[in-house]
Amino acid sequence: MSAISVGQAVVLGVVEGVTEFLPVSSTGHLKIAEGLMDIPVDDKSVVGFSAVIQVGAIAAVLVYFFKDIKRIVSAWFRGLGNREERYHHDYKFAWWVIAATVPIVAVGLAAKPLIDGPLASLWVVAGSLIVGSGVMWAADQMGRHKRGEDDTSFKDAMWVGCSQILALLFPGFSRSGATMSTALILDLDRVAATRLSFFLGIPALTGAGVYELKDALGAGVSAAPLAVGTIVSFVVAYASIAWLLKFVAKHSFNAFVIYRIVIGVTLLGLLGTGTLSS
């Protein structure tokens, strides 16, 4: 019997699609939803399922930013064969994304037993939601928001790329929250920080989904829930991306900070009273 039903896959697909690119922790919300539906959050197949349906959200990024991605990839291929093209920002940016993905891949492989085990606890999620809120608030206050996307450098990409490790080790911290906060500290404006977070998430999240696919299928999740969850995730994530880019152009991250604290404190209460199991 599948560890996750089709109905549960729909719910989890919606949660993934809404939260993957908002700085509120998709992993944290998935674990909370799984706990409320009595799905074991540290089960190998469930961990794999969560990683696989992220591919739907990543596909939404690929579609939404297709023109930008096509321009960057084209510049990269042109630069491989033409020395003059290597001075183009898009060519260099493609290499920066590749380089900035290496740290999270290395840590992900080395720390996988911890990530799938003790660090998958809902207590960790609750604490990370709250601590991450403080980091995000401080970053938004510290950042001068004076640099646009064309002003990004290799150093920016590496710092932001490495910050993804926080979310990998501490589910609830939020990959988007960590990357956006780091970009804000580096004085990028909110839109540039958000777009950089999107682009850096593509290889890391796609790789994680492909890597976990065998575990999800081989440990109790049938193909139907995986397909349904991934499709639902794609549709909802596309709408979420469009909304987020419009929101950050005119608003601070304070609403996300408050929301994360409320969710984190609520989760601590549910765990403390035994309503949810860690």
PDB file of C-alpha atoms in Angstrom, residues 3 43-45 214-221:
ATOM      1  CA  ALA A   3       2.505   5.501   2.085  1.00  0.00           C
ATOM      2  CA  ASP A  43       9.613   7.841   6.715  1.00  0.00           C
ATOM      3  CA  LYS A  44      12.068   7.327   3.851  1.00  0.00           C
ATOM      4  CA  SER A  45       9.345   7.259   1.195  1.00  0.00           C
ATOM      5  CA  LYS A 214      14.217   6.051  -6.447  1.00  0.00           C
ATOM      6  CA  ASP A 215      13.623   6.169  -2.696  1.00  0.00           C
ATOM      7  CA  ALA A 216      10.087   7.471  -3.074  1.00  0.00           C
ATOM      8  CA  LEU A 217       9.123   4.749  -5.571  1.00  0.00           C
ATOM      9  CA  GLY A 218      11.101   2.015  -3.899  1.00  0.00           C
ATOM     10  CA  ALA A 219       9.914   2.615  -0.356  1.00  0.00           C
ATOM     11  CA  GLY A 220       6.148   2.692  -0.624  1.00  0.00           C
ATOM     12  CA  VAL A 221       4.848   5.625  -2.688  1.00  0.00           C
TER      13      VAL A 221
END
